Amino acid sequence: MAASHTVPEPASAHRSSQARQTGWIADVAFAVLTVVLFVAVALATGVRNPWDGQIPLALFLGALLLVRRRWPMTVLLLSVAAVFAYHLTHWSPAGWIWPVAAAYFTAAGTSRVRWVVGVGVAQLVYSAVDARWIIGRNLTRYLIHTLGEGALLAALVAAGLAYAAAQRRRDLLGEVEYRARAAEERLSVAREVHDIVAHTMAVVGVHLNVAADTLREEPAEAAAALRLAQDVRNRAMKDLNSLIAVLREGPAGTAPQPDVSALGALVADARAAGLDVTLRENGDLSTIPAPASVAVHRIVQEALANTLRHSGATTAQVAVGRHPRSVTVEVTDNGKGDPTGGGIMDGNGLTGMRERVRALGGTLTAGPAHQGFTVRAEIPVAGSAE
């Protein structure tokens, strides 16, 4: 009987549920903090009747933040418009940027960061013009007001971008870990398939030999041997069907294995996670045989994942070359390399890469470089690259 196997559930499913719950907590916290701070500043600066405009505006800004993750740009534009309307109808020493700080932070983490900067700059210009009367009375105060608002906007945009990059990095690493677990499970299933097929062929072979030897002299015994062989075959097919069903589960399905043609997607994913990756291709990579092509893809995938997970690197270079008798791949980063070799551990991913390359007759080296860490593999291939 085949052991029970299931492809691991994607970690993203659990993280998505947890992220929604954490996100709602953050939304409420931002909303409450905005309301409390805005009203507190208004009271501290001498406002006697906050219900005249300050509290309604604070409640409006706080309510918008409850949907900030769903409609970040809409929330930002409505918040900025509300602050404009408030300043046009009320005198207030309150700033222009900090009342909508949470909206700027959230919108800066989206793909429309240029629009966010444009809105912020427009708001800063208007606030500087609106406060020009301060210049004649206190130039220092005017500069502190204007430059302080600009510095706050820059900090909010930078924080939003950094948070979004960290989120993408975490999601990418989670996906890599899930795929690694799924690959390990499928490898275990493949071993079981091998064992089942080998055992079945051996048993069926024995019974077929018995049937062949006794077919003329003992037809009943030959028929019994054939029935036993058929029973063994049926049981094996049942086990194989259950195992193959497991192999077909999950994101991989029965789709072709990714090869060098998909290196661009790996580089794009790493860039989205905050790593500055450059890809250099030498020769006609389309002529690389399929096994070597798949191996190159896996090496780059694992090396970039390790760079994101462990090294703390900011840049990485990927070089793939097609030569007349071999294929080379090299991944170098500027992370925590140690010229003495200390602190470098041969993990499961590195071991898996070495085994894959060794199975194709190649070699793989990995270790600290002059600045950072380098993984290099050379895989022999037949034919010409020309």
mmCIF file of C-alpha atoms in Angstrom:
data_model
loop_
_atom_site.group_PDB
_atom_site.id
_atom_site.type_symbol
_atom_site.label_atom_id
_atom_site.label_comp_id
_atom_site.label_asym_id
_atom_site.label_seq_id
_atom_site.Cartn_x
_atom_site.Cartn_y
_atom_site.Cartn_z
ATOM 1 C CA MET A 1 0.000 0.000 0.000
ATOM 2 C CA ALA A 2 1.160 3.495 -0.735
ATOM 3 C CA ALA A 3 1.626 5.862 2.121
ATOM 4 C CA SER A 4 -0.762 8.765 2.481
ATOM 5 C CA HIS A 5 0.570 11.946 0.898
ATOM 6 C CA THR A 6 -0.801 15.436 0.510
ATOM 7 C CA VAL A 7 0.868 18.397 -1.116
ATOM 8 C CA PRO A 8 1.394 21.047 1.576
ATOM 9 C CA GLU A 9 -1.171 23.831 1.693
ATOM 10 C CA PRO A 10 0.274 27.099 0.413
ATOM 11 C CA ALA A 11 1.566 29.213 3.254
ATOM 12 C CA SER A 12 0.002 32.202 1.509
ATOM 13 C CA ALA A 13 -3.483 30.911 2.379
ATOM 14 C CA HIS A 14 -2.779 31.007 6.116
ATOM 15 C CA ARG A 15 -0.875 34.271 5.811
ATOM 16 C CA SER A 16 -3.747 35.837 3.878
ATOM 17 C CA SER A 17 -6.232 35.133 6.655
ATOM 18 C CA GLN A 18 -3.808 36.331 9.302
ATOM 19 C CA ALA A 19 -2.957 39.426 7.260
ATOM 20 C CA ARG A 20 -6.630 40.374 6.939
ATOM 21 C CA GLN A 21 -7.094 40.193 10.706
ATOM 22 C CA THR A 22 -3.887 42.126 11.386
ATOM 23 C CA GLY A 23 -4.812 44.638 8.683
ATOM 24 C CA TRP A 24 -8.148 45.419 10.307
ATOM 25 C CA ILE A 25 -6.432 45.980 13.635
ATOM 26 C CA ALA A 26 -3.989 48.354 11.959
ATOM 27 C CA ASP A 27 -6.823 50.192 10.185
ATOM 28 C CA VAL A 28 -8.692 50.770 13.434
ATOM 29 C CA ALA A 29 -5.494 51.782 15.230
ATOM 30 C CA PHE A 30 -4.626 54.328 12.508
ATOM 31 C CA ALA A 31 -8.177 55.701 12.561
ATOM 32 C CA VAL A 32 -8.291 56.102 16.345
ATOM 33 C CA LEU A 33 -4.807 57.614 16.463
ATOM 34 C CA THR A 34 -5.687 60.155 13.753
ATOM 35 C CA VAL A 35 -8.869 61.240 15.516
ATOM 36 C CA VAL A 36 -7.240 61.522 18.941
ATOM 37 C CA LEU A 37 -4.129 63.372 17.709
ATOM 38 C CA PHE A 38 -6.052 65.829 15.531
ATOM 39 C CA VAL A 39 -8.500 66.741 18.290
ATOM 40 C CA ALA A 40 -5.720 66.904 20.886
ATOM 41 C CA VAL A 41 -3.642 69.275 18.751
ATOM 42 C CA ALA A 42 -6.696 71.448 18.109
ATOM 43 C CA LEU A 43 -7.432 71.724 21.837
ATOM 44 C CA ALA A 44 -3.762 72.321 22.654
ATOM 45 C CA THR A 45 -3.594 75.243 20.220
ATOM 46 C CA GLY A 46 -6.533 77.056 21.766
ATOM 47 C CA VAL A 47 -9.562 75.806 19.839
ATOM 48 C CA ARG A 48 -12.545 76.301 22.127
ATOM 49 C CA ASN A 49 -15.281 74.602 20.151
ATOM 50 C CA PRO A 50 -13.823 71.531 18.411
ATOM 51 C CA TRP A 51 -17.269 70.466 17.184
ATOM 52 C CA ASP A 52 -17.210 73.473 14.865
ATOM 53 C CA GLY A 53 -14.905 71.693 12.440
ATOM 54 C CA GLN A 54 -12.060 69.857 14.076
ATOM 55 C CA ILE A 55 -13.954 66.831 15.411
ATOM 56 C CA PRO A 56 -16.056 66.321 12.236
ATOM 57 C CA LEU A 57 -12.884 66.459 10.123
ATOM 58 C CA ALA A 58 -11.056 64.078 12.473
ATOM 59 C CA LEU A 59 -13.959 61.604 12.351
ATOM 60 C CA PHE A 60 -14.086 61.843 8.552
ATOM 61 C CA LEU A 61 -10.349 61.205 8.211
ATOM 62 C CA GLY A 62 -10.531 58.304 10.667
ATOM 63 C CA ALA A 63 -13.491 56.721 8.876
ATOM 64 C CA LEU A 64 -11.641 56.876 5.549
ATOM 65 C CA LEU A 65 -8.717 54.962 7.043
ATOM 66 C CA LEU A 66 -10.955 51.946 7.663
ATOM 67 C CA VAL A 67 -10.903 51.303 3.886
ATOM 68 C CA ARG A 68 -7.357 52.544 3.216
ATOM 69 C CA ARG A 69 -6.053 49.158 2.045
ATOM 70 C CA ARG A 70 -8.929 48.585 -0.380
ATOM 71 C CA TRP A 71 -8.953 52.036 -2.010
ATOM 72 C CA PRO A 72 -5.642 53.674 -1.031
ATOM 73 C CA MET A 73 -5.603 56.417 -3.689
ATOM 74 C CA THR A 74 -9.266 57.295 -3.169
ATOM 75 C CA VAL A 75 -8.697 57.566 0.569
ATOM 76 C CA LEU A 76 -5.658 59.793 0.021
ATOM 77 C CA LEU A 77 -7.431 62.148 -2.395
ATOM 78 C CA LEU A 78 -10.528 62.469 -0.199
ATOM 79 C CA SER A 79 -8.360 63.059 2.869
ATOM 80 C CA VAL A 80 -6.314 65.759 1.145
ATOM 81 C CA ALA A 81 -9.493 67.404 -0.189
ATOM 82 C CA ALA A 82 -10.984 67.412 3.309
ATOM 83 C CA VAL A 83 -7.862 69.049 4.752
ATOM 84 C CA PHE A 84 -7.963 71.684 1.987
ATOM 85 C CA ALA A 85 -11.614 72.427 2.719
ATOM 86 C CA TYR A 86 -10.889 72.659 6.429
ATOM 87 C CA HIS A 87 -8.018 75.115 6.000
ATOM 88 C CA LEU A 88 -10.046 77.253 3.591
ATOM 89 C CA THR A 89 -12.895 77.653 6.086
ATOM 90 C CA HIS A 90 -11.078 77.536 9.428
ATOM 91 C CA TRP A 91 -7.968 79.087 10.811
ATOM 92 C CA SER A 92 -5.791 76.387 12.291
ATOM 93 C CA PRO A 93 -2.136 75.982 13.230
ATOM 94 C CA ALA A 94 -2.453 72.273 12.372
ATOM 95 C CA GLY A 95 -0.218 71.070 9.555
ATOM 96 C CA TRP A 96 -1.229 69.926 6.107
ATOM 97 C CA ILE A 97 0.623 66.627 5.855
ATOM 98 C CA TRP A 98 0.496 64.932 9.249
ATOM 99 C CA PRO A 99 -3.352 64.765 9.482
ATOM 100 C CA VAL A 100 -3.274 62.485 6.410
ATOM 101 C CA ALA A 101 -0.017 60.689 7.299
ATOM 102 C CA ALA A 102 -1.593 57.223 7.345
ATOM 103 C CA ALA A 103 -3.176 57.781 3.925
ATOM 104 C CA TYR A 104 0.163 58.876 2.426
ATOM 105 C CA PHE A 105 1.959 55.898 3.999
ATOM 106 C CA THR A 106 -0.586 53.423 2.606
ATOM 107 C CA ALA A 107 -0.805 54.910 -0.896
ATOM 108 C CA ALA A 108 2.991 55.109 -1.200
ATOM 109 C CA GLY A 109 3.143 51.320 -1.043
ATOM 110 C CA THR A 110 1.071 50.944 -4.225
ATOM 111 C CA SER A 111 2.116 51.097 -7.865
ATOM 112 C CA ARG A 112 0.955 54.739 -8.073
ATOM 113 C CA VAL A 113 3.711 56.179 -5.944
ATOM 114 C CA ARG A 114 4.385 58.908 -8.535
ATOM 115 C CA TRP A 115 0.830 60.147 -8.175
ATOM 116 C CA VAL A 116 1.264 60.103 -4.403
ATOM 117 C CA VAL A 117 4.381 62.256 -4.665
ATOM 118 C CA GLY A 118 2.611 64.609 -7.058
ATOM 119 C CA VAL A 119 -0.326 65.067 -4.681
ATOM 120 C CA GLY A 120 2.055 65.640 -1.785
ATOM 121 C CA VAL A 121 4.132 68.212 -3.656
ATOM 122 C CA ALA A 122 0.971 70.088 -4.683
ATOM 123 C CA GLN A 123 -0.180 70.115 -1.077
ATOM 124 C CA LEU A 124 3.228 71.351 0.109
ATOM 125 C CA VAL A 125 3.317 74.159 -2.454
ATOM 126 C CA TYR A 126 -0.138 75.333 -1.460
ATOM 127 C CA SER A 127 0.715 75.162 2.252
ATOM 128 C CA ALA A 128 3.897 77.187 1.662
ATOM 129 C CA VAL A 129 1.946 79.851 -0.226
ATOM 130 C CA ASP A 130 -0.848 79.826 2.345
ATOM 131 C CA ALA A 131 1.637 80.438 5.185
ATOM 132 C CA ARG A 132 3.597 83.188 3.405
ATOM 133 C CA TRP A 133 2.271 85.777 5.873
ATOM 134 C CA ILE A 134 4.563 84.221 8.491
ATOM 135 C CA ILE A 135 7.692 85.263 6.547
ATOM 136 C CA GLY A 136 7.519 88.904 7.589
ATOM 137 C CA ARG A 137 6.956 88.033 11.234
ATOM 138 C CA ASN A 138 9.155 85.005 11.794
ATOM 139 C CA LEU A 139 11.205 83.630 8.897
ATOM 140 C CA THR A 140 12.640 80.808 11.026
ATOM 141 C CA ARG A 141 9.181 79.576 11.927
ATOM 142 C CA TYR A 142 8.153 79.646 8.272
ATOM 143 C CA LEU A 143 11.189 77.607 7.219
ATOM 144 C CA ILE A 144 10.623 75.082 10.014
ATOM 145 C CA HIS A 145 6.973 74.784 8.980
ATOM 146 C CA THR A 146 7.676 74.361 5.272
ATOM 147 C CA LEU A 147 10.763 72.157 5.492
ATOM 148 C CA GLY A 148 9.257 70.095 8.290
ATOM 149 C CA GLU A 149 6.170 69.320 6.204
ATOM 150 C CA GLY A 150 8.404 68.356 3.269
ATOM 151 C CA ALA A 151 10.593 66.110 5.410
ATOM 152 C CA LEU A 152 7.509 64.423 6.863
ATOM 153 C CA LEU A 153 6.127 63.745 3.384
ATOM 154 C CA ALA A 154 9.448 62.269 2.232
ATOM 155 C CA ALA A 155 9.621 60.070 5.339
ATOM 156 C CA LEU A 156 6.058 58.803 4.828
ATOM 157 C CA VAL A 157 6.666 57.942 1.165
ATOM 158 C CA ALA A 158 9.965 56.206 2.004
ATOM 159 C CA ALA A 159 8.334 54.249 4.824
ATOM 160 C CA GLY A 160 5.485 53.163 2.558
ATOM 161 C CA LEU A 161 7.878 51.991 -0.139
ATOM 162 C CA ALA A 162 10.022 50.119 2.400
ATOM 163 C CA TYR A 163 6.993 48.422 3.932
ATOM 164 C CA ALA A 164 5.677 47.344 0.513
ATOM 165 C CA ALA A 165 9.110 45.955 -0.442
ATOM 166 C CA ALA A 166 9.284 44.011 2.833
ATOM 167 C CA GLN A 167 5.818 42.590 2.186
ATOM 168 C CA ARG A 168 6.787 41.461 -1.318
ATOM 169 C CA ARG A 169 9.998 39.932 -0.004
ATOM 170 C CA ARG A 170 8.123 38.033 2.689
ATOM 171 C CA ASP A 171 5.538 36.785 0.184
ATOM 172 C CA LEU A 172 8.247 35.674 -2.228
ATOM 173 C CA LEU A 173 10.162 33.798 0.453
ATOM 174 C CA GLY A 174 6.955 32.172 1.654
ATOM 175 C CA GLU A 175 6.174 31.011 -1.880
ATOM 176 C CA VAL A 176 9.706 29.642 -2.306
ATOM 177 C CA GLU A 177 9.441 27.751 0.986
ATOM 178 C CA TYR A 178 6.058 26.324 0.011
ATOM 179 C CA ARG A 179 7.361 25.165 -3.344
ATOM 180 C CA ALA A 180 10.379 23.618 -1.643
ATOM 181 C CA ARG A 181 8.146 21.644 0.713
ATOM 182 C CA ALA A 182 5.943 20.582 -2.184
ATOM 183 C CA ALA A 183 9.006 19.497 -4.165
ATOM 184 C CA GLU A 184 10.255 17.439 -1.216
ATOM 185 C CA GLU A 185 6.858 15.760 -0.943
ATOM 186 C CA ARG A 186 6.812 14.998 -4.642
ATOM 187 C CA LEU A 187 10.326 13.577 -4.415
ATOM 188 C CA SER A 188 9.131 11.262 -1.651
ATOM 189 C CA VAL A 189 6.188 10.235 -3.840
ATOM 190 C CA ALA A 190 8.534 9.606 -6.758
ATOM 191 C CA ARG A 191 10.608 7.270 -4.598
ATOM 192 C CA GLU A 192 7.457 5.373 -3.651
ATOM 193 C CA VAL A 193 6.445 5.142 -7.308
ATOM 194 C CA HIS A 194 9.855 3.653 -8.066
ATOM 195 C CA ASP A 195 9.520 1.146 -5.222
ATOM 196 C CA ILE A 196 5.987 0.155 -6.261
ATOM 197 C CA VAL A 197 6.933 -0.306 -9.908
ATOM 198 C CA ALA A 198 10.091 -2.267 -9.066
ATOM 199 C CA HIS A 199 8.249 -4.522 -6.623
ATOM 200 C CA THR A 200 5.329 -5.058 -8.997
ATOM 201 C CA MET A 201 7.536 -5.903 -11.956
ATOM 202 C CA ALA A 202 9.511 -8.373 -9.872
ATOM 203 C CA VAL A 203 6.412 -10.149 -8.498
ATOM 204 C CA VAL A 204 4.592 -10.182 -11.827
ATOM 205 C CA GLY A 205 7.737 -11.475 -13.492
ATOM 206 C CA VAL A 206 7.918 -14.414 -11.088
ATOM 207 C CA HIS A 207 4.288 -15.357 -11.678
ATOM 208 C CA LEU A 208 4.648 -15.029 -15.437
ATOM 209 C CA ASN A 209 7.654 -17.372 -15.338
ATOM 210 C CA VAL A 210 5.611 -19.893 -13.336
ATOM 211 C CA ALA A 211 2.757 -19.607 -15.818
ATOM 212 C CA ALA A 212 5.110 -20.082 -18.769
ATOM 213 C CA ASP A 213 6.679 -23.171 -17.196
ATOM 214 C CA THR A 214 3.380 -24.841 -16.280
ATOM 215 C CA LEU A 215 1.112 -23.736 -19.112
ATOM 216 C CA ARG A 216 1.165 -27.068 -20.982
ATOM 217 C CA GLU A 217 1.569 -29.543 -18.150
ATOM 218 C CA GLU A 218 -0.448 -27.793 -15.407
ATOM 219 C CA PRO A 219 -2.821 -25.306 -17.041
ATOM 220 C CA ALA A 220 -4.748 -24.800 -13.788
ATOM 221 C CA GLU A 221 -1.560 -23.814 -11.959
ATOM 222 C CA ALA A 222 -0.615 -21.513 -14.837
ATOM 223 C CA ALA A 223 -4.037 -19.846 -14.670
ATOM 224 C CA ALA A 224 -3.660 -19.373 -10.890
ATOM 225 C CA ALA A 225 -0.257 -17.772 -11.403
ATOM 226 C CA LEU A 226 -1.699 -15.403 -14.023
ATOM 227 C CA ARG A 227 -4.554 -14.474 -11.675
ATOM 228 C CA LEU A 228 -2.058 -13.703 -8.907
ATOM 229 C CA ALA A 229 -0.027 -11.571 -11.312
ATOM 230 C CA GLN A 230 -3.203 -9.729 -12.295
ATOM 231 C CA ASP A 231 -4.100 -9.120 -8.641
ATOM 232 C CA VAL A 232 -0.654 -7.724 -7.910
ATOM 233 C CA ARG A 233 -0.909 -5.522 -10.968
ATOM 234 C CA ASN A 234 -4.345 -4.212 -9.938
ATOM 235 C CA ARG A 235 -3.167 -3.368 -6.426
ATOM 236 C CA ALA A 236 -0.096 -1.617 -7.818
ATOM 237 C CA MET A 237 -2.205 0.406 -10.254
ATOM 238 C CA LYS A 238 -4.458 1.510 -7.408
ATOM 239 C CA ASP A 239 -1.463 2.680 -5.382
ATOM 240 C CA LEU A 240 0.096 4.388 -8.397
ATOM 241 C CA ASN A 241 -3.139 6.214 -9.226
ATOM 242 C CA SER A 242 -3.343 7.607 -5.690
ATOM 243 C CA LEU A 243 0.294 8.734 -5.823
ATOM 244 C CA ILE A 244 -0.037 10.315 -9.263
ATOM 245 C CA ALA A 245 -3.113 12.186 -8.032
ATOM 246 C CA VAL A 246 -0.882 13.732 -5.365
ATOM 247 C CA LEU A 247 1.723 14.670 -7.954
ATOM 248 C CA ARG A 248 -0.944 16.454 -9.982
ATOM 249 C CA GLU A 249 -2.113 18.556 -7.043
ATOM 250 C CA GLY A 250 -0.787 22.028 -6.299
ATOM 251 C CA PRO A 251 0.479 24.810 -8.517
ATOM 252 C CA ALA A 252 2.859 22.683 -10.552
ATOM 253 C CA GLY A 253 0.173 20.435 -12.020
ATOM 254 C CA THR A 254 1.279 18.717 -15.189
ATOM 255 C CA ALA A 255 2.745 21.868 -16.743
ATOM 256 C CA PRO A 256 6.239 21.741 -18.242
ATOM 257 C CA GLN A 257 9.152 22.387 -15.904
ATOM 258 C CA PRO A 258 10.390 26.008 -16.029
ATOM 259 C CA ASP A 259 13.710 26.426 -17.831
ATOM 260 C CA VAL A 260 16.068 29.218 -18.905
ATOM 261 C CA SER A 261 13.269 30.943 -20.793
ATOM 262 C CA ALA A 262 11.712 31.755 -17.412
ATOM 263 C CA LEU A 263 14.802 33.393 -15.897
ATOM 264 C CA GLY A 264 13.333 36.815 -16.567
ATOM 265 C CA ALA A 265 10.392 36.017 -14.291
ATOM 266 C CA LEU A 266 12.757 34.969 -11.480
ATOM 267 C CA VAL A 267 14.704 38.205 -11.834
ATOM 268 C CA ALA A 268 11.494 40.245 -11.874
ATOM 269 C CA ASP A 269 10.259 38.537 -8.692
ATOM 270 C CA ALA A 270 13.560 39.220 -6.922
ATOM 271 C CA ARG A 271 13.484 42.856 -8.023
ATOM 272 C CA ALA A 272 9.929 43.180 -6.724
ATOM 273 C CA ALA A 273 11.206 41.927 -3.362
ATOM 274 C CA GLY A 274 13.753 44.753 -3.218
ATOM 275 C CA LEU A 275 16.865 43.070 -4.645
ATOM 276 C CA ASP A 276 18.623 44.878 -7.522
ATOM 277 C CA VAL A 277 19.306 41.991 -9.928
ATOM 278 C CA THR A 278 21.053 42.137 -13.293
ATOM 279 C CA LEU A 279 20.803 39.256 -15.773
ATOM 280 C CA ARG A 280 23.528 38.620 -18.377
ATOM 281 C CA GLU A 281 23.053 35.972 -21.060
ATOM 282 C CA ASN A 282 25.858 34.793 -23.336
ATOM 283 C CA GLY A 283 25.229 32.579 -26.345
ATOM 284 C CA ASP A 284 22.033 31.039 -27.663
ATOM 285 C CA LEU A 285 20.318 29.726 -24.538
ATOM 286 C CA SER A 286 17.511 28.179 -26.602
ATOM 287 C CA THR A 287 19.935 25.423 -27.699
ATOM 288 C CA ILE A 288 20.516 24.197 -24.148
ATOM 289 C CA PRO A 289 19.132 20.647 -23.715
ATOM 290 C CA ALA A 290 16.025 20.413 -21.539
ATOM 291 C CA PRO A 291 17.566 18.726 -18.442
ATOM 292 C CA ALA A 292 20.377 21.271 -18.254
ATOM 293 C CA SER A 293 17.981 24.137 -18.970
ATOM 294 C CA VAL A 294 15.723 23.104 -16.083
ATOM 295 C CA ALA A 295 18.757 22.711 -13.813
ATOM 296 C CA VAL A 296 19.972 26.226 -14.629
ATOM 297 C CA HIS A 297 16.550 27.641 -13.755
ATOM 298 C CA ARG A 298 16.495 25.787 -10.431
ATOM 299 C CA ILE A 299 20.017 26.913 -9.536
ATOM 300 C CA VAL A 300 19.172 30.566 -10.179
ATOM 301 C CA GLN A 301 15.888 30.211 -8.295
ATOM 302 C CA GLU A 302 17.517 28.692 -5.214
ATOM 303 C CA ALA A 303 20.500 31.067 -5.270
ATOM 304 C CA LEU A 304 18.298 34.168 -5.442
ATOM 305 C CA ALA A 305 16.048 32.790 -2.718
ATOM 306 C CA ASN A 306 19.072 32.218 -0.478
ATOM 307 C CA THR A 307 20.283 35.738 -1.222
ATOM 308 C CA LEU A 308 16.927 37.190 -0.181
ATOM 309 C CA ARG A 309 16.589 34.917 2.843
ATOM 310 C CA HIS A 310 20.051 34.956 4.411
ATOM 311 C CA SER A 311 22.596 37.347 2.970
ATOM 312 C CA GLY A 312 21.133 40.796 3.512
ATOM 313 C CA ALA A 313 22.370 41.705 0.016
ATOM 314 C CA THR A 314 21.135 44.678 -1.975
ATOM 315 C CA THR A 315 22.433 43.666 -5.407
ATOM 316 C CA ALA A 316 22.953 40.410 -7.297
ATOM 317 C CA GLN A 317 24.297 39.452 -10.715
ATOM 318 C CA VAL A 318 23.129 36.416 -12.674
ATOM 319 C CA ALA A 319 25.241 35.246 -15.616
ATOM 320 C CA VAL A 320 24.292 32.313 -17.853
ATOM 321 C CA GLY A 321 26.515 31.203 -20.723
ATOM 322 C CA ARG A 322 26.052 28.662 -23.513
ATOM 323 C CA HIS A 323 29.409 27.271 -24.623
ATOM 324 C CA PRO A 324 30.225 24.619 -27.253
ATOM 325 C CA ARG A 325 30.479 21.799 -24.693
ATOM 326 C CA SER A 326 28.974 23.187 -21.519
ATOM 327 C CA VAL A 327 26.556 25.574 -19.852
ATOM 328 C CA THR A 328 27.711 27.838 -17.042
ATOM 329 C CA VAL A 329 25.639 29.737 -14.509
ATOM 330 C CA GLU A 330 26.923 32.114 -11.864
ATOM 331 C CA VAL A 331 24.984 34.040 -9.211
ATOM 332 C CA THR A 332 26.914 36.606 -7.168
ATOM 333 C CA ASP A 333 25.617 38.980 -4.495
ATOM 334 C CA ASN A 334 27.082 41.665 -2.241
ATOM 335 C CA GLY A 335 25.774 40.134 0.973
ATOM 336 C CA LYS A 336 27.487 38.795 4.053
ATOM 337 C CA GLY A 337 30.425 37.060 2.454
ATOM 338 C CA ASP A 338 33.235 35.866 4.712
ATOM 339 C CA PRO A 339 36.671 35.617 3.086
ATOM 340 C CA THR A 340 37.756 33.099 5.740
ATOM 341 C CA GLY A 341 34.836 30.802 4.926
ATOM 342 C CA GLY A 342 33.407 30.983 8.395
ATOM 343 C CA GLY A 343 29.720 30.994 8.965
ATOM 344 C CA ILE A 344 28.876 29.407 5.618
ATOM 345 C CA MET A 345 26.590 26.431 6.069
ATOM 346 C CA ASP A 346 25.762 23.862 3.394
ATOM 347 C CA GLY A 347 21.971 23.832 3.690
ATOM 348 C CA ASN A 348 19.410 21.593 2.021
ATOM 349 C CA GLY A 349 19.003 23.986 -0.898
ATOM 350 C CA LEU A 350 22.721 24.020 -1.652
ATOM 351 C CA THR A 351 22.916 20.260 -1.302
ATOM 352 C CA GLY A 352 19.967 19.856 -3.654
ATOM 353 C CA MET A 353 21.637 22.072 -6.251
ATOM 354 C CA ARG A 354 24.872 20.056 -6.027
ATOM 355 C CA GLU A 355 22.989 16.757 -6.426
ATOM 356 C CA ARG A 356 21.071 18.066 -9.440
ATOM 357 C CA VAL A 357 24.259 19.281 -11.156
ATOM 358 C CA ARG A 358 26.182 16.115 -10.246
ATOM 359 C CA ALA A 359 23.411 13.991 -11.783
ATOM 360 C CA LEU A 360 24.058 15.784 -15.074
ATOM 361 C CA GLY A 361 27.817 15.228 -14.814
ATOM 362 C CA GLY A 362 28.617 18.805 -13.822
ATOM 363 C CA THR A 363 30.155 20.590 -10.869
ATOM 364 C CA LEU A 364 28.876 23.268 -8.518
ATOM 365 C CA THR A 365 30.828 25.478 -6.139
ATOM 366 C CA ALA A 366 29.428 27.889 -3.582
ATOM 367 C CA GLY A 367 31.214 30.103 -1.124
ATOM 368 C CA PRO A 368 32.240 33.604 -0.091
ATOM 369 C CA ALA A 369 33.624 35.879 -2.769
ATOM 370 C CA HIS A 370 35.673 39.050 -2.409
ATOM 371 C CA GLN A 371 32.469 40.921 -1.658
ATOM 372 C CA GLY A 372 29.503 38.717 -0.966
ATOM 373 C CA PHE A 373 28.689 35.134 -1.945
ATOM 374 C CA THR A 374 28.957 33.275 -5.256
ATOM 375 C CA VAL A 375 27.271 30.153 -6.594
ATOM 376 C CA ARG A 376 28.770 28.787 -9.802
ATOM 377 C CA ALA A 377 27.895 25.685 -11.795
ATOM 378 C CA GLU A 378 29.160 24.148 -15.003
ATOM 379 C CA ILE A 379 27.101 21.464 -16.749
ATOM 380 C CA PRO A 380 28.448 19.537 -19.744
ATOM 381 C CA VAL A 381 26.155 19.353 -22.774
ATOM 382 C CA ALA A 382 26.434 17.731 -26.155
ATOM 383 C CA GLY A 383 26.307 19.601 -29.431
ATOM 384 C CA SER A 384 27.444 23.030 -30.420
ATOM 385 C CA ALA A 385 26.328 26.427 -29.288
ATOM 386 C CA GLU A 386 26.995 27.901 -32.695
#
